[in-house]
Short mmCIF file of C-alpha atoms and ligand atoms in Angstrom, two decimals:
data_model
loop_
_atom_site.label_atom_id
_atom_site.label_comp_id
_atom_site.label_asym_id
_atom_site.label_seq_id
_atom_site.Cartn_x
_atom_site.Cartn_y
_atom_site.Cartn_z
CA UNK F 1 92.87 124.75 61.04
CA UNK F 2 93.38 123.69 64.67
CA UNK F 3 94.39 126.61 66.72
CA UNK F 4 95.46 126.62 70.84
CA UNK F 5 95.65 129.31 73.05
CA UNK F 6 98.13 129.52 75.89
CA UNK F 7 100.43 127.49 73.48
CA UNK F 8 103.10 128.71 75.28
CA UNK F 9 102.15 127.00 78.75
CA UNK F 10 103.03 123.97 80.01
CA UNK F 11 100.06 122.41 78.87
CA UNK F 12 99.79 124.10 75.80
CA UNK F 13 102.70 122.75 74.42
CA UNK F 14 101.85 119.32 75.52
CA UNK F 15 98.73 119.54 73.19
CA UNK F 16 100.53 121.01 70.24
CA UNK F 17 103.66 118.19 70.38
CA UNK F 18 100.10 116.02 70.59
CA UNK F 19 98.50 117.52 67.33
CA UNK F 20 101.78 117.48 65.71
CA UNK F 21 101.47 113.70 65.78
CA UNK F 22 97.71 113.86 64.24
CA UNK F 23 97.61 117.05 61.46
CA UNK F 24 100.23 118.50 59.43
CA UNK F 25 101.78 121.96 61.00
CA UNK F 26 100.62 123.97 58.46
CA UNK F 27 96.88 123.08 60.21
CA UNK F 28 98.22 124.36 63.56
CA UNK F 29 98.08 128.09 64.92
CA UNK F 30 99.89 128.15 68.01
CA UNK F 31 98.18 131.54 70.08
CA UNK F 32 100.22 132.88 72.73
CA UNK F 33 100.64 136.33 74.26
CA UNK F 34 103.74 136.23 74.04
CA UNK F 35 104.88 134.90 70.77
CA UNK F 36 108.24 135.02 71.32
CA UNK F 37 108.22 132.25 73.89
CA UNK F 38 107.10 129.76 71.07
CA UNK F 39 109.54 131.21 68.24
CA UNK F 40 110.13 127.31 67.89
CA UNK F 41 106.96 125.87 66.91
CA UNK F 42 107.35 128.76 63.81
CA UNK F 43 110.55 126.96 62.88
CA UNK F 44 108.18 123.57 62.50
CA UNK F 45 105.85 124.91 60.62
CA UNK F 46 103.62 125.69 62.57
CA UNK F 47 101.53 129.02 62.92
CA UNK F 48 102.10 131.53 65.62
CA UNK F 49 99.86 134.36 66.26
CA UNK F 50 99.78 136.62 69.13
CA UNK F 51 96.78 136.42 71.43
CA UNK F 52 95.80 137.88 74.84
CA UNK F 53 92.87 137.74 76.52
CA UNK F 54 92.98 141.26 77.83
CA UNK F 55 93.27 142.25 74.24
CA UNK F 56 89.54 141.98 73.10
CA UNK F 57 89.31 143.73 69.69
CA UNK F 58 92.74 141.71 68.45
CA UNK F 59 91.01 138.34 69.31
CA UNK F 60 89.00 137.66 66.36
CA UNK F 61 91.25 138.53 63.49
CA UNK F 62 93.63 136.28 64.98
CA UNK F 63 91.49 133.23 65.11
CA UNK F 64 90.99 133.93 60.75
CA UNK F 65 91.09 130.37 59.25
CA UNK F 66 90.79 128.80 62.55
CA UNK F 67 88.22 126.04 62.50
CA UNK F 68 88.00 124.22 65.90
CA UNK F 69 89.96 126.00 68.93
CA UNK F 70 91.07 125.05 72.09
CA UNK F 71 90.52 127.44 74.95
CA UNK F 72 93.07 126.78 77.47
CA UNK F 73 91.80 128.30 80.90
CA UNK F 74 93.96 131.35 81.63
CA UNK F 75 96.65 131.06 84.50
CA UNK F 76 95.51 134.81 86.01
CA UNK F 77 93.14 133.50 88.80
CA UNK F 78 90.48 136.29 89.56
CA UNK F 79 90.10 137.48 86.42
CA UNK F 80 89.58 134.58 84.01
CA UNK F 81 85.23 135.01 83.49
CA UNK F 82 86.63 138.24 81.52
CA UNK F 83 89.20 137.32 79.83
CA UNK F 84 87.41 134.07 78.36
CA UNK F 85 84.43 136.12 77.42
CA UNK F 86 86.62 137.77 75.47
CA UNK F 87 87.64 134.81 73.52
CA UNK F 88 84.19 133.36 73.40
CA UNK F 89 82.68 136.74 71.69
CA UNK F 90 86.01 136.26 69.49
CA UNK F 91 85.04 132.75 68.57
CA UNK F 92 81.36 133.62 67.98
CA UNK F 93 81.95 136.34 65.19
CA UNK F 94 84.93 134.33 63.81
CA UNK F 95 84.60 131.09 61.67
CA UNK F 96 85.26 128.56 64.77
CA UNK F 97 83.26 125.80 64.34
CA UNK F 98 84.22 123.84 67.50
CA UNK F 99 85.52 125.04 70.89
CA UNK F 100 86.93 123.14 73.51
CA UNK F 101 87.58 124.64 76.79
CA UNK F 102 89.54 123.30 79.68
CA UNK F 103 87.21 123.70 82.51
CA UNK F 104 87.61 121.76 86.01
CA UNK F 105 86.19 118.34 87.16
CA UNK F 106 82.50 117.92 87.96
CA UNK F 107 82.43 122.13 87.51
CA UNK F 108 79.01 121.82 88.16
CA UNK F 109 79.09 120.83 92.03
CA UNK F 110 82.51 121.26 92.40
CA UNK F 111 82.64 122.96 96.09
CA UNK F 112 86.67 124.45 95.08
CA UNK F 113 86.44 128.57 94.75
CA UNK F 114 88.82 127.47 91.70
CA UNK F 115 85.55 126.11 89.98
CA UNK F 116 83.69 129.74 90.27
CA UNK F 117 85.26 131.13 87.22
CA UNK F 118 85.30 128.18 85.28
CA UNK F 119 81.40 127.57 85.64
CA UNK F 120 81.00 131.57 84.42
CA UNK F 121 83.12 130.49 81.28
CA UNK F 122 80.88 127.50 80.37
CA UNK F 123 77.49 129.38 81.08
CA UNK F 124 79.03 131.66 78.85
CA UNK F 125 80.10 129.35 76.17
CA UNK F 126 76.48 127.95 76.53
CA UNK F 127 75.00 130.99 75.86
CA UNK F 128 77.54 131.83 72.83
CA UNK F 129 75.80 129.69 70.20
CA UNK F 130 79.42 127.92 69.28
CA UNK F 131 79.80 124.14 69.56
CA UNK F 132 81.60 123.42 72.48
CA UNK F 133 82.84 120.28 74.15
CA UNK F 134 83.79 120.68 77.69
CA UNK F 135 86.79 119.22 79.31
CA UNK F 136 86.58 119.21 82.76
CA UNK F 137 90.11 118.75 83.69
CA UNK F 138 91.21 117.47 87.34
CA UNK F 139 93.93 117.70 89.46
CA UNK F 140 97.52 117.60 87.50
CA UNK F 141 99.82 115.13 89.74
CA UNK F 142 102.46 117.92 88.53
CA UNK F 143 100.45 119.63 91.50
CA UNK F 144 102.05 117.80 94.13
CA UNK F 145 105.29 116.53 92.22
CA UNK F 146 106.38 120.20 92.36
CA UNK F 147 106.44 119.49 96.36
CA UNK F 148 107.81 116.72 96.61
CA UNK F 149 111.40 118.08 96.80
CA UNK F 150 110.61 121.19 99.57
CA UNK F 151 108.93 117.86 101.47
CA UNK F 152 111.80 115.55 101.21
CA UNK F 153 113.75 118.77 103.00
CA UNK F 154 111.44 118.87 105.71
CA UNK F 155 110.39 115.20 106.17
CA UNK F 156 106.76 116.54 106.17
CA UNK F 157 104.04 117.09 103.16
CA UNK F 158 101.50 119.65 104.54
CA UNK F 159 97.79 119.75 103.45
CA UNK F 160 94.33 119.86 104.92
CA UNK F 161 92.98 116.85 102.43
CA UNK F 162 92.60 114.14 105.42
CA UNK F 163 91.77 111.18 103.89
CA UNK F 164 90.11 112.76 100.72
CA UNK F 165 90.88 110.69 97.49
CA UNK F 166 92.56 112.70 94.47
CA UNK F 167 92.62 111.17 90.94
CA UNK F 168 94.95 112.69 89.45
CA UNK F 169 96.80 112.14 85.97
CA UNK F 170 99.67 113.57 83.87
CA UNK F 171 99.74 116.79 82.41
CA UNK F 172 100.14 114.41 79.34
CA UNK F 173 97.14 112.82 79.75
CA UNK F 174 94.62 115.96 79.58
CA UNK F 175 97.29 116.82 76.88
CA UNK F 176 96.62 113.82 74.68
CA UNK F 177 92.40 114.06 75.65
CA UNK F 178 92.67 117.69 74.28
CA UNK F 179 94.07 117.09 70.74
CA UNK F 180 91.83 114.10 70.58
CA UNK F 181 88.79 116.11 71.25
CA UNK F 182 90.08 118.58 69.00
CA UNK F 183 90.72 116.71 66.43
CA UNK F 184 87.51 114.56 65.75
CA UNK F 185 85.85 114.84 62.38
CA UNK F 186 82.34 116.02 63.63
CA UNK F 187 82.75 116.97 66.78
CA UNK F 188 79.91 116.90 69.65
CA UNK F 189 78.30 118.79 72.22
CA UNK F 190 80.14 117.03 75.18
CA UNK F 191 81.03 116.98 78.97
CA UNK F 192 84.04 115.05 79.64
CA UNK F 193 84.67 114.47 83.36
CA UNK F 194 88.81 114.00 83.07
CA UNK F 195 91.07 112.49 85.75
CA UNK F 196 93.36 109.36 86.26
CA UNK F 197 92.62 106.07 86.72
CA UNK F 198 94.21 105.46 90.25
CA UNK F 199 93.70 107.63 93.30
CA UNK F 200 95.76 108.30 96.35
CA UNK F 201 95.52 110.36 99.35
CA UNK F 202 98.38 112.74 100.60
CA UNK F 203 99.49 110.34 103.13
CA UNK F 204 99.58 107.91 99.82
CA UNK F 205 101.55 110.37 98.32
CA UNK F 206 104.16 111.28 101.22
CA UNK F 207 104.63 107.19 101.42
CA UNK F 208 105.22 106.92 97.31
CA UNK F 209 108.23 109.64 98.21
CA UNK F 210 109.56 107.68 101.17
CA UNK F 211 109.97 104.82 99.21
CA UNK F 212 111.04 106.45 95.97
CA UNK F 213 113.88 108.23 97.86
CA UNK F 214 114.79 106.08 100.70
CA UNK F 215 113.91 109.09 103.16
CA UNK F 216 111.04 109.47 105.34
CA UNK F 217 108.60 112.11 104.82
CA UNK F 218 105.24 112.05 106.54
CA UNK F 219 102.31 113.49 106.09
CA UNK F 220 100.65 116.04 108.45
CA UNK F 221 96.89 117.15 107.69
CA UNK F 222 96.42 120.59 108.95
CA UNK F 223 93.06 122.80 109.43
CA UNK F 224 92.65 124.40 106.21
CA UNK F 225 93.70 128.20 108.43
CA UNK F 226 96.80 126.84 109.37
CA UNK F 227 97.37 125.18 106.07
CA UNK F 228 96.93 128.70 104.43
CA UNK F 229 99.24 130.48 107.42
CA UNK F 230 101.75 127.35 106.53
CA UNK F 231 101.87 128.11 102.63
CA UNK F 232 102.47 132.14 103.64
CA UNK F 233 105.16 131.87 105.57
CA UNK F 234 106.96 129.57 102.88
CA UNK F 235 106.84 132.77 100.57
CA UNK F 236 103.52 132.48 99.01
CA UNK F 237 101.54 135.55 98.14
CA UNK F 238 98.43 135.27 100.26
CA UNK F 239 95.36 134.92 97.40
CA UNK F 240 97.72 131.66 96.55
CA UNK F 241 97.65 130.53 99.82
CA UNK F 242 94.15 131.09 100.25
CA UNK F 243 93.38 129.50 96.70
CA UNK F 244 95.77 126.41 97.41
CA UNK F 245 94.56 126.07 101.01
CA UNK F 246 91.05 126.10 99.90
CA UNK F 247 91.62 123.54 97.09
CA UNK F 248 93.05 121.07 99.33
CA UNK F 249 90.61 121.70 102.17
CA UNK F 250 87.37 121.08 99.86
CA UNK F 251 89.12 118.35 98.71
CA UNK F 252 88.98 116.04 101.66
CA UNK F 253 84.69 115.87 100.87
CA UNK F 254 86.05 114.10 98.01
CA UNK F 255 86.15 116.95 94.77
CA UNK F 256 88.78 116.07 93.22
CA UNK F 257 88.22 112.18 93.10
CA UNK F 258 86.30 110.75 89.94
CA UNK F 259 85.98 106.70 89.33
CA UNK F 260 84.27 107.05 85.47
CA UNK F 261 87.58 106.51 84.09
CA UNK F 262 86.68 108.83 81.04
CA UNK F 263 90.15 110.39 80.35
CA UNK F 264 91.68 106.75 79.59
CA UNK F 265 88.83 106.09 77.49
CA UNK F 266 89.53 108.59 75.31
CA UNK F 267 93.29 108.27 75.48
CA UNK F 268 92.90 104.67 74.96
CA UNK F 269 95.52 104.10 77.73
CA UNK F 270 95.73 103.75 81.46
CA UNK F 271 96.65 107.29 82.80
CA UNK F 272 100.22 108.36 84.13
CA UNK F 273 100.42 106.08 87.69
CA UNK F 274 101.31 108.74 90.16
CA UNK F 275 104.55 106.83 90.84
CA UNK F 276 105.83 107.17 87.66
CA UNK F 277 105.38 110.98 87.36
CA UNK F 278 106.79 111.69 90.98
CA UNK F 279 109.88 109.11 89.76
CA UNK F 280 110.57 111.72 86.63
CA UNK F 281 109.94 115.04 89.22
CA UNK F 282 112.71 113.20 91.78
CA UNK F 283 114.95 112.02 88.60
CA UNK F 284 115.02 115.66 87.61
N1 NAP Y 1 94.13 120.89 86.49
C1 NAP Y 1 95.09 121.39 87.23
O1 NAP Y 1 95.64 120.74 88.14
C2 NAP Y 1 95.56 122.78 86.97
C3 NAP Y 1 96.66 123.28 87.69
C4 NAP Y 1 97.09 124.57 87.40
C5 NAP Y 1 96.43 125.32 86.43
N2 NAP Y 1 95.38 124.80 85.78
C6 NAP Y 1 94.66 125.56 84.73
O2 NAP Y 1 95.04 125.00 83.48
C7 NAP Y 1 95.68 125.99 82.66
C8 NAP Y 1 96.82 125.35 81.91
O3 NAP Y 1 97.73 124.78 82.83
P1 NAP Y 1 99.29 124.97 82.61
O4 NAP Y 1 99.94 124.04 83.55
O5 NAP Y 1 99.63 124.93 81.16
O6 NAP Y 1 99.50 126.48 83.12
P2 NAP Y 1 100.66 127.49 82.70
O7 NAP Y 1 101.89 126.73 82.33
O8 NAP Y 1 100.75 128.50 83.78
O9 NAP Y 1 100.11 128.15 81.37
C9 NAP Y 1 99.14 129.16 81.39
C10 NAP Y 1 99.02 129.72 80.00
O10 NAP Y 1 98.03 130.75 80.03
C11 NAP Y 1 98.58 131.87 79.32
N3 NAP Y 1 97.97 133.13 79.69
C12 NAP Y 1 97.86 133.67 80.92
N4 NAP Y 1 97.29 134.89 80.83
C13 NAP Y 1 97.05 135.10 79.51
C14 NAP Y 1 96.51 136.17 78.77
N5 NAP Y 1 96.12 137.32 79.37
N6 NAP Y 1 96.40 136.05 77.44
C15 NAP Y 1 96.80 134.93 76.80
N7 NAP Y 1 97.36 133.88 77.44
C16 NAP Y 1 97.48 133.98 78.78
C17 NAP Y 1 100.04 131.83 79.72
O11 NAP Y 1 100.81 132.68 78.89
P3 NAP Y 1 102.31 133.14 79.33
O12 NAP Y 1 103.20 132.00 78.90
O13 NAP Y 1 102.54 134.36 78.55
O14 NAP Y 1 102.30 133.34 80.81
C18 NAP Y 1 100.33 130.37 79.52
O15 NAP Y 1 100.51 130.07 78.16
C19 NAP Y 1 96.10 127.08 83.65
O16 NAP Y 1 96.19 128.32 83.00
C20 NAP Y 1 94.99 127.02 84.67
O17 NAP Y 1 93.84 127.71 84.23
C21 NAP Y 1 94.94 123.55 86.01
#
């Protein structure tokens, strides 16, 4: 059996409309901690088991059956390392034979304080004994589509990226990598470094929205402080500020750009052109 956790996420239900077209639902457990949010996928056939992280001692008799397992990085920034050791230690005294774990890309040198966490979780899984794939998921373009209407208000996309390159792909892409991986016969130790094919800075992506709408909206690169004090006094609580501000700041060096073109090799398909997903996010 294929099981996912955070099925009820946005990417989690991208993978399991994904397996859906590979296994038969009675081979998918849907986890989520929350099972009423994916009362649906019970009325396909598929099986839905509560599962949260900060439930240790319910974790392994959930994952009965459950062969290979997709770990989908929790959303609760700050305490993640815990919560996946949780569902390692689950794994490792259950009868997964294959874990894959959405991690983020290149979390080995990755300079983001978002890749802290995730490096904990794969020393962990290293030291685990289970057979683990990594994938090393970059930037969703969702990221910045979710913008793009508060910055067609103001004329002005804010960041502190300068001119640093971000390759980012669909949602549906790491989707589609993740039941693939999943999914193989005789699955192997492996690193995959995932992100899309093309790559655009934010100026790129404030241009993409001027043309798509017809209405100008620039682009204005702040210091990362400012960036932060920006994002704060829009609303945001200020360890999402901090996190966001941080993200964007590290990734002018270039962290969240990746030329190996790995995710379309798996997918077999060029990734999501940024155009095409902001299109949709303006359509909608
Ligand atoms: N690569 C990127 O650009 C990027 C961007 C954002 C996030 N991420 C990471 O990728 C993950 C998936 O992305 P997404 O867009 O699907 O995020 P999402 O829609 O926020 O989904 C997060 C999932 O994690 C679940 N979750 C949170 N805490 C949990 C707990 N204690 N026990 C069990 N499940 C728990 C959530 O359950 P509920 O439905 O009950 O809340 C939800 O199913 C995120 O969680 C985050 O780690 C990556």
């Amino acid at each position: 059996m294929y099981a996912v956790t955070g099925a009820s996420g946005q990417l989690g239900r991208l993978v399991i409309e994904n397996l859906l077209g590979k296994v038969a639902p009675e081979k998918i457990v849907a986890l989520a901690r929350d099972p009423a949010k994916i009362a649906d996928l019970k009325t396909r056939g598929i099986t839905v088991r509560t599962f949260n992280y900060d439930s240790p001692s319910t974790l392994a008799p959930a994952l009965e059956g459950v062969e290979h397992l997709l770990v989908i990085s929790s959303s609760e920034v700050g305490r993640r390392t815990e919560q996946h050791r949780a569902v390692i230690e689950a794994a490792a005294v259950s009868g997964v034979t294959f874990l894959a774990y959405t991690s983020i890309l290149h979390a080995d040198t990755s300079p983001l304080g978002l890749a802290v966490e995730h490096l904990a979780t794969e020393a962990l899984l290293e030291k685990s004994g289970v057979p683990y794939a990594l994938l090393r998921n970059g930037w969703y373009t969702e990221n910045y589509t979710a913008s793009a209407p508060i910055a067609l208000q103001h004329g002005a996309l804010l960041g502190s990226t300068g001119n640093g390159r971000i390759s980012a792909a669909s949602r549906a892409d790491y989707a589609e990598a993740a039941a693939i991986v999943l999914t193989q016969a005789n699955p192997a130790k492996a690193i995959y470094e995932l992100a899309g094919d093309e790559s655009f800075t934010l100026a790129d992506f404030a241009q993409a929205i001027t043309d798509i709408s017809g209405k100008p909206v620039e682009y204005h690169d702040l210091p990362e402080a400012e960036y932060k004090a920006a994002l704060i006094s829009a609303g945001l609580p200020d360890w999402l500020a901090e996190l966001l501000a941080n993200s964007s700041a590290r990734a002018s060096g270039g962290a969240l750009f990746d030329d190996s073109h790995t995710l379309s090799s798996l997918i077999e398909h060029p990734t999501t052109p940024m155009r095409s997903t902001l299109e949709k996010a303006l359509q909608a």
